Short mmCIF file of C-alpha atoms and ligand atoms in Angstrom, two decimals:
data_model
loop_
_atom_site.label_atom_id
_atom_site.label_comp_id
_atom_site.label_asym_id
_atom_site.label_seq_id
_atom_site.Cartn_x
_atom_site.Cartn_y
_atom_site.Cartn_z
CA UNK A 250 0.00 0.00 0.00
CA UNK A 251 1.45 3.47 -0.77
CA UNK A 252 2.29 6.14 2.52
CA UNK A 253 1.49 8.90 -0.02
CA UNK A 254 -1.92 10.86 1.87
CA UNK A 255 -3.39 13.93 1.70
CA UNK A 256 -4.75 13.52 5.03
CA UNK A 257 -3.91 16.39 7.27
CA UNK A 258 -5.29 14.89 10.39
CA UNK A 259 -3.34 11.55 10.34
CA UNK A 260 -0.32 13.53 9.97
CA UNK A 261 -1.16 15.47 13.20
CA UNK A 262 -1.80 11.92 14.60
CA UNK A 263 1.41 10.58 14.06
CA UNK A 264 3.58 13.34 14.56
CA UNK A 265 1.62 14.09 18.01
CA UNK A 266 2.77 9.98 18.93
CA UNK A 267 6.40 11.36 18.07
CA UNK A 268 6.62 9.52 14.64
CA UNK A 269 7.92 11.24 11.97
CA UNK A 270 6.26 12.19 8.56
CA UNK A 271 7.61 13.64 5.06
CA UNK A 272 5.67 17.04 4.10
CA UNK A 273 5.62 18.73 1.87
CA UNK A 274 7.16 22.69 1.34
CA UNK A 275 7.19 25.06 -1.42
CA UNK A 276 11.52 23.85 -1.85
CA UNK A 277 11.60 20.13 -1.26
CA UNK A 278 9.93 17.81 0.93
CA UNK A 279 10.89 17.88 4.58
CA UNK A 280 11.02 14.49 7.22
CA UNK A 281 9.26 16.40 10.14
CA UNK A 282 9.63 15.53 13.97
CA UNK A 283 8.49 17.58 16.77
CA UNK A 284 11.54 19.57 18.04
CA UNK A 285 10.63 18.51 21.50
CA UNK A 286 10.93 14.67 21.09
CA UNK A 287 13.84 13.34 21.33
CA UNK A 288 12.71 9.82 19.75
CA UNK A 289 11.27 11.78 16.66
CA UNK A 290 14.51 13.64 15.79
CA UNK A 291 17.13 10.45 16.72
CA UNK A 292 14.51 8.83 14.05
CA UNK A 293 14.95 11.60 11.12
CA UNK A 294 18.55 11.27 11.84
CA UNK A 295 18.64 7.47 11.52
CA UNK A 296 15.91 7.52 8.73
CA UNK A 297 18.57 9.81 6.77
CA UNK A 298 21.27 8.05 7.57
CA UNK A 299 22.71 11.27 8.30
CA UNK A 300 25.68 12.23 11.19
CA UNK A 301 24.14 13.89 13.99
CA UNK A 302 26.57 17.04 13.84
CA UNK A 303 24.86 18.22 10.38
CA UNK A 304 21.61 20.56 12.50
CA UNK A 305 18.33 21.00 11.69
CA UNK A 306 15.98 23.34 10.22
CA UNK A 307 12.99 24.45 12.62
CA UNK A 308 9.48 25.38 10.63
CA UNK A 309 7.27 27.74 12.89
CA UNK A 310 4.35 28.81 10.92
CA UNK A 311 4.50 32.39 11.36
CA UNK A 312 7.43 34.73 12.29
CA UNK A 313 5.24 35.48 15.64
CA UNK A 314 6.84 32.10 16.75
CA UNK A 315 9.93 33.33 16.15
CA UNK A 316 10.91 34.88 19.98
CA UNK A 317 9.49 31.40 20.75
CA UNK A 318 13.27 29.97 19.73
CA UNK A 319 15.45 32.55 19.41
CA UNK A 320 17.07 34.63 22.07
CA UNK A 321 18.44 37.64 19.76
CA UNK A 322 16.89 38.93 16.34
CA UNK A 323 19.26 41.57 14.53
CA UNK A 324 17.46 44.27 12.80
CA UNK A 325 18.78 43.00 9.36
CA UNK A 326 17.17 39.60 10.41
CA UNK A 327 14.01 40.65 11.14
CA UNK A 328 13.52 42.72 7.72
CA UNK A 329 14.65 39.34 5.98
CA UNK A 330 11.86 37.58 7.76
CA UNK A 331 9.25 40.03 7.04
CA UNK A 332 10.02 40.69 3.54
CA UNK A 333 10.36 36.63 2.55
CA UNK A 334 7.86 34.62 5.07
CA UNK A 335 6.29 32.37 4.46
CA UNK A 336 9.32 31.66 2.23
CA UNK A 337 12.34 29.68 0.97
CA UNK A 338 14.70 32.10 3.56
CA UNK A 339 16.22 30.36 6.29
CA UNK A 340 17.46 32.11 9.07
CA UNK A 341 20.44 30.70 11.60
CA UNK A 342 20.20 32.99 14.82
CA UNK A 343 21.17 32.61 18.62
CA UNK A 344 19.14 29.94 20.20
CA UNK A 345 16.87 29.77 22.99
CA UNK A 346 17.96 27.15 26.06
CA UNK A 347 14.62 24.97 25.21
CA UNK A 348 15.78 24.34 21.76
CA UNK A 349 17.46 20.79 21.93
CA UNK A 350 21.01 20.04 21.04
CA UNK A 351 19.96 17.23 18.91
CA UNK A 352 18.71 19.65 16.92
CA UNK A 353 21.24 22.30 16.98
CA UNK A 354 24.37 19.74 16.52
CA UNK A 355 25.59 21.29 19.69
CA UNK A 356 25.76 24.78 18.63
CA UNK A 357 23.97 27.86 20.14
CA UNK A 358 22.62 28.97 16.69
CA UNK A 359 18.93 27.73 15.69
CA UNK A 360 18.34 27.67 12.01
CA UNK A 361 14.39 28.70 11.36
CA UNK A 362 11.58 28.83 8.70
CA UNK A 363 8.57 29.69 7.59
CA UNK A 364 7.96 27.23 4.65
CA UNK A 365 5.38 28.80 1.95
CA UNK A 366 3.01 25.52 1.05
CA UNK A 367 -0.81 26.29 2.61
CA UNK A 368 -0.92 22.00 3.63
CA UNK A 369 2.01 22.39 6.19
CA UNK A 370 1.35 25.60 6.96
CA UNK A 371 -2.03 24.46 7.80
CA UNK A 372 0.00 21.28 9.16
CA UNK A 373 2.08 23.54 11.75
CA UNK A 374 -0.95 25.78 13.00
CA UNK A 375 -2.77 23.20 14.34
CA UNK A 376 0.30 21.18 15.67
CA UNK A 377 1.28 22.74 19.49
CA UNK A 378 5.47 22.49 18.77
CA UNK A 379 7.68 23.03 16.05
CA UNK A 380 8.64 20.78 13.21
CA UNK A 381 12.47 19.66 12.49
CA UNK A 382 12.57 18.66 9.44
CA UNK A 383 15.73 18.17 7.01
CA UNK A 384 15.06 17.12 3.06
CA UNK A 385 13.50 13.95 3.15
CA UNK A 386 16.28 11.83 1.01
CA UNK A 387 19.34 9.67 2.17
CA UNK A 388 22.47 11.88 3.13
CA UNK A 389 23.86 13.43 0.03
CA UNK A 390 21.27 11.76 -2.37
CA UNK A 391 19.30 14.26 -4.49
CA UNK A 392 16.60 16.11 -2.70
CA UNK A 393 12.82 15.18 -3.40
CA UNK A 394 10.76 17.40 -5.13
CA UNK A 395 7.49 15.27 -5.42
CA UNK A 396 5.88 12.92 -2.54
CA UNK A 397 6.44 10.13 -5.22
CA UNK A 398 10.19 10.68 -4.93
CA UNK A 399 10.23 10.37 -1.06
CA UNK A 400 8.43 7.31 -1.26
CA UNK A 401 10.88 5.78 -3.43
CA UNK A 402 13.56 6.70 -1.21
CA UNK A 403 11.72 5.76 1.98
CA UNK A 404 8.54 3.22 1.91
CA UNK A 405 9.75 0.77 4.30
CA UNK A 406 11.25 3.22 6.18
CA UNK A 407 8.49 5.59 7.23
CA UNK A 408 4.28 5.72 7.51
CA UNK A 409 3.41 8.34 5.94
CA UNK A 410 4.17 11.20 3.06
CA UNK A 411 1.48 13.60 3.30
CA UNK A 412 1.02 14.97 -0.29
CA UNK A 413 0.96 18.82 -1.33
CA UNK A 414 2.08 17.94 -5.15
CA UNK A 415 4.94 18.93 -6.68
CA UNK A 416 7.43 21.53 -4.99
CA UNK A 417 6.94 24.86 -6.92
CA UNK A 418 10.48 26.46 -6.01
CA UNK A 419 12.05 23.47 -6.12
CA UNK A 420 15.70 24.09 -4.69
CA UNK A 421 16.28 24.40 -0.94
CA UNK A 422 15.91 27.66 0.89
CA UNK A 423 18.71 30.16 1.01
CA UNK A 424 20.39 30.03 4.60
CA UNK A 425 21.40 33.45 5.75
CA UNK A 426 23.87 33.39 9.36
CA UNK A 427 25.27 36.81 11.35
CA UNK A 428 28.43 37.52 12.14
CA UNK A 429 27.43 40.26 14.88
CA UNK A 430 24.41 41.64 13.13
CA UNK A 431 25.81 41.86 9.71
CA UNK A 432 24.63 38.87 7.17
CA UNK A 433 26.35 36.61 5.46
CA UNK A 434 24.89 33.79 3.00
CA UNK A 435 25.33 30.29 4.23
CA UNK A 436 23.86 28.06 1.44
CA UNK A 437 22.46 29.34 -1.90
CA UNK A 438 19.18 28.69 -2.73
CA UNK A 439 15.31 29.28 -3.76
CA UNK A 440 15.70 32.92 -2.91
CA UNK A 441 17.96 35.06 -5.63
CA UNK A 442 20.93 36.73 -3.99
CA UNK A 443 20.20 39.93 -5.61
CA UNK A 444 16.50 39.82 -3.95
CA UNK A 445 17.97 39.60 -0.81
CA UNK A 446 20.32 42.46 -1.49
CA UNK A 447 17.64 44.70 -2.53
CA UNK A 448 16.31 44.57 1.03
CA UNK A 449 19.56 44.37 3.32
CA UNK A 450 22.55 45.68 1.14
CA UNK A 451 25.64 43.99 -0.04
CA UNK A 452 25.94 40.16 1.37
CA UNK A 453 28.83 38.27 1.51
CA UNK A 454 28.59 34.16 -0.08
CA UNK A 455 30.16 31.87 2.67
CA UNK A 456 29.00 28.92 0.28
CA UNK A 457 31.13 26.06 1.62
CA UNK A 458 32.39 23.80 4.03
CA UNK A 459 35.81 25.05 3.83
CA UNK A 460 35.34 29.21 4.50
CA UNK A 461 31.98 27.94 6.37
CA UNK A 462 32.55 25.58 9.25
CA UNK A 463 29.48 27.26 10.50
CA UNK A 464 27.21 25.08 7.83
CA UNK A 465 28.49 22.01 8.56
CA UNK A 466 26.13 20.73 5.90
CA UNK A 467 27.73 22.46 3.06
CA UNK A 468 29.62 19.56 1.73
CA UNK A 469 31.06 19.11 -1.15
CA UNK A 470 29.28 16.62 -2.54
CA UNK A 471 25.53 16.88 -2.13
CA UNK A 472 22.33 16.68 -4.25
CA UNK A 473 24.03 13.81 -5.82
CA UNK A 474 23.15 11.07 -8.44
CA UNK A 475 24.54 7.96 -8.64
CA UNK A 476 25.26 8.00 -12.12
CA UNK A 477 28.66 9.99 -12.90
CA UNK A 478 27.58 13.54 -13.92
CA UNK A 479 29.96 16.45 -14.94
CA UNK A 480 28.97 20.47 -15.51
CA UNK A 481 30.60 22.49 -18.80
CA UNK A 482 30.56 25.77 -20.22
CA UNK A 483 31.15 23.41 -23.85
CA UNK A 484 28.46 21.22 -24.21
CA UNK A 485 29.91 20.44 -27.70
CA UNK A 486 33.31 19.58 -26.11
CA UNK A 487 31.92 17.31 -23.71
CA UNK A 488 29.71 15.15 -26.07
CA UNK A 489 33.18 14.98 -28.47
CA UNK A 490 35.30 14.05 -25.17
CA UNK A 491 32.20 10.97 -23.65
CA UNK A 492 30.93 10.29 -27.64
CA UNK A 493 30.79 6.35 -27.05
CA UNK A 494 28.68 6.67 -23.88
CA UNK A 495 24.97 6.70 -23.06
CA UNK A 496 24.78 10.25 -22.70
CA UNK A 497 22.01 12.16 -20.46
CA UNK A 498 22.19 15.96 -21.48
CA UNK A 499 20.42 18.44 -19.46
CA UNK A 500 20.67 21.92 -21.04
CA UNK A 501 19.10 25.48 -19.74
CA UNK A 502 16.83 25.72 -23.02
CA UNK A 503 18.39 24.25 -25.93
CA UNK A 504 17.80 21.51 -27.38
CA UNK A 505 20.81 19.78 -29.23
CA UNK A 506 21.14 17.93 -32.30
CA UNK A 507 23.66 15.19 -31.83
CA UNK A 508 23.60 11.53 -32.41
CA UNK A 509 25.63 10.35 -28.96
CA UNK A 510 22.49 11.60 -27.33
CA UNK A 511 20.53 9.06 -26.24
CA UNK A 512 18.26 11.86 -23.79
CA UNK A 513 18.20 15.56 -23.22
CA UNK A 514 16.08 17.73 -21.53
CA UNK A 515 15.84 21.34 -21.28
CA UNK A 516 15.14 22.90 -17.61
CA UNK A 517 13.03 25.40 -19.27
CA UNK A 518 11.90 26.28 -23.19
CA UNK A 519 11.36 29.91 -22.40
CA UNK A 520 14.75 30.56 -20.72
CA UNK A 521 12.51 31.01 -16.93
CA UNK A 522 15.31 30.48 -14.24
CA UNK A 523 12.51 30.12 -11.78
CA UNK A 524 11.60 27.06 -13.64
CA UNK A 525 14.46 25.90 -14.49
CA UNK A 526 15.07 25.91 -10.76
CA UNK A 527 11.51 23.78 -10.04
CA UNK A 528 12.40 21.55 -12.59
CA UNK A 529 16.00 20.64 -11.37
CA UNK A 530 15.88 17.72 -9.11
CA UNK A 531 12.82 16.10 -10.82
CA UNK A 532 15.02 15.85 -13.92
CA UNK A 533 17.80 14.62 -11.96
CA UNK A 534 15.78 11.74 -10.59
CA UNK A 535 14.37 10.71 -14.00
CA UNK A 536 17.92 10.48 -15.31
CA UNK A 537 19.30 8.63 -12.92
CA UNK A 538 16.88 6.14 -13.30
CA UNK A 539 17.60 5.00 -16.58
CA UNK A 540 21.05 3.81 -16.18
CA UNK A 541 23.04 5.80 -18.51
CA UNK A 542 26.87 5.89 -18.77
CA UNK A 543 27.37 10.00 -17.79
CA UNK A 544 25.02 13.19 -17.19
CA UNK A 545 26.40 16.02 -18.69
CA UNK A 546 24.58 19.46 -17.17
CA UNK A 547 24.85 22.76 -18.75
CA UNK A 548 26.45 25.55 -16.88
CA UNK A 549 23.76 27.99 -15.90
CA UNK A 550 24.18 31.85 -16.46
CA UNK A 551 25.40 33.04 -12.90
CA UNK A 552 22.98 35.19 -11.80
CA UNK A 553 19.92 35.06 -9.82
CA UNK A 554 18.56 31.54 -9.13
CA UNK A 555 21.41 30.22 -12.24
CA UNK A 556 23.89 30.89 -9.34
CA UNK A 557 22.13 28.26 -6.96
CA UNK A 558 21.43 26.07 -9.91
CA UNK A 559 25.51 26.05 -10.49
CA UNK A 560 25.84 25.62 -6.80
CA UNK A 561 23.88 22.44 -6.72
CA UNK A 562 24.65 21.22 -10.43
CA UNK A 563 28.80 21.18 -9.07
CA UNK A 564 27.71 19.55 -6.04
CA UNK A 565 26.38 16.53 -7.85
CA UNK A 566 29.61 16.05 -9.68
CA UNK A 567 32.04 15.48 -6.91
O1 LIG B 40 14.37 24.28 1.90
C1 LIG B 40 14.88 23.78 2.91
O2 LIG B 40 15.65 24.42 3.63
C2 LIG B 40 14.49 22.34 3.25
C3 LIG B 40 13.00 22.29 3.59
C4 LIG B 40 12.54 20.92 4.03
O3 LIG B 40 12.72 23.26 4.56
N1 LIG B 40 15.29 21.84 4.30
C5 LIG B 40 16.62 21.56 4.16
O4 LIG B 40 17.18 20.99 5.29
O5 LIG B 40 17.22 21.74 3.14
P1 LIG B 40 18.59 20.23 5.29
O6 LIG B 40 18.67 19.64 6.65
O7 LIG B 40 18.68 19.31 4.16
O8 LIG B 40 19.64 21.37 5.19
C6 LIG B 40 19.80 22.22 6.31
C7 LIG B 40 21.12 22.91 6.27
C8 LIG B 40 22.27 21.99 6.54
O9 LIG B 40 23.27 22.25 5.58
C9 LIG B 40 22.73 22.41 7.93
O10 LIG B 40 24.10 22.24 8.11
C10 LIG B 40 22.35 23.87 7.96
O11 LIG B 40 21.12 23.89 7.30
N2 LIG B 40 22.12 24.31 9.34
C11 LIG B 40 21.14 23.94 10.18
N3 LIG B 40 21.30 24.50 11.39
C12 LIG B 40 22.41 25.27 11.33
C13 LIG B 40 23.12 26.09 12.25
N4 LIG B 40 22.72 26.25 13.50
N5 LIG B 40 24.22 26.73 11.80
C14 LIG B 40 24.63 26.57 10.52
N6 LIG B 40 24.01 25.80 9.60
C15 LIG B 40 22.93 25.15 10.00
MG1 LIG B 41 19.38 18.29 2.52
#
């Protein structure tokens, strides 16, 4: 029988027992626990298979929750919440004592939500505690996008996916952290550097692991497929260096004409970064799927969401 539902209450059910179910946000789909239970959250970590010094997101579903976990809000923080929530912004600030360390990894820094989709939102006002909830797909494996995809990652694994269709934005939020009160960009993601600029000023990337022992999940290799892919400014050059393999091609809107091909897909006709973006990991699963020899990706035009597309499109090649 499938664990794909729509049914709100059976997610409040479980979740309320301290189970743990996969919902759905307007970036990828989450596996939620109740912050407060420490048998929920040692479950999304084993679930994940993931170490238990990479923290947690916490989704409140309004930014009136927000004093409720953190014990400091910079003025620069609080403008980013009100301008992008509900939205794919996440925000890592100084925690409150009651937030648990399981969550945290340890550190005094919380890193908070307010995830745009109307059934979790719904979900998380009529829940009494916050939701933890990390994408729901094995450590470094590509990040679901539909509640099809979590299921095929997880059906013997958890009860329940509760189904809000596909992911519109598609990519995972943008983290912002503080050094003092100043920002500084964590991860990139669903919401365009240059939108976030527009409403707090010039922001410095701190994109990886290595300048960014602060993100401890900001490995290098991440949103990953199994099968060997590789990003190029030449797409020409690349089919002439892999021209006896089975060749996946995803490209920003062309479409190429080249026997070695055997499929190719473009992110998005009209040249829409936004949907390029939404499209992204959906593509990626298809692909991988159908046992091909290499993926070669198209480099994106570095701006706007194209930069977070790069970011994630070089993080599935390592
Ligand atoms: O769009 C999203 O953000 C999705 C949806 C489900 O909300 N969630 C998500 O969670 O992408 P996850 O766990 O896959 O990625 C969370 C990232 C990790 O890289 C983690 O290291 C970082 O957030 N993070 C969490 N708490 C942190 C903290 N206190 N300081 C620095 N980084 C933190
Ligand atoms: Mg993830």
């Amino acid at each position: 029988m499938s664990i794909i539902s729509k049914d709100i209450s059976k997610a409040i059910a479980l979740l309320t027992a301290e189970d743990i179910v996969a919902i759905p946000t307007e970036t990828v789909y989450g596996l939620a626990g109740n912050i407060y239970s420490e048998k929920a959250i040692k479950s999304i970590f084993e679930t994940k298979k993931r170490p238990f010094f990479n923290p947690l997101i916490v989704h409140i579903p309004s930014i009136d929750q927000l004093t409720d976990i953190v014990d400091y809000i910079p003025e620069k923080a609080q403008l980013l919440a009100e301008a992008f929530w509900p939205g794919p912004i996440t925000l890592v600030l100084k925690k409150k004592a009651i937030i648990p360390d399981l969550i945290t990894g340890g550190k005094d820094t919380v890193a908070v939500r307010v995830p745009n989709h109307p059934t979790t939102l719904e979900l998380l006002n009529q829940l009494d505690f916050p939701l933890a909830a990390p994408s729901a797909n094995p450590f470094s494996s590509i990040s679901p996008t539909t509640a099809q995809h979590v299921e095929t990652y997880f059906k013997d694994d958890i009860k329940m996916v509760l189904d809000g269709g596909a992911c519109t934005s598609g990519i995972e939020s943008t983290i912002i952290g503080f050094e003092g009160d100043e920002p500084v960009i964590y991860r990139l993601g669903s919401t365009a550097i240059e939108a976030i600029e527009a409403i707090v000023g010039n922001i410095e990337i701190k994109n990886t692991k290595e300048v960014s022992p602060d993100a401890p999940g900001m490995l290098a290799r991440h949103y990953a497929p199994k099968t060997k892919t590789i990003l190029t400014d030449s797409i020409l050059e690349a089919l002439k260096l892999h021209k006896n393999k089975r060749i996946g091609l995803i490209t920003f809107q062309s479409e190429i004409d080249n026997p070695n091909i055997e499929v190719q897909i473009a992110l998005s006709a009209s040249g829409d970064l936004a949907e390029s973006a939404s499209n992204l990991y959906d593509v990626l699963h298809q692909l991988d799927k159908m046992h091909l020899d290499i993926i070669i990706a198209e480099e994106f035009p570095n701006y706007g969401l194209g930069k977070s597309i790069n970011d994630r499109l070089t993080r599935a090649t390592k």
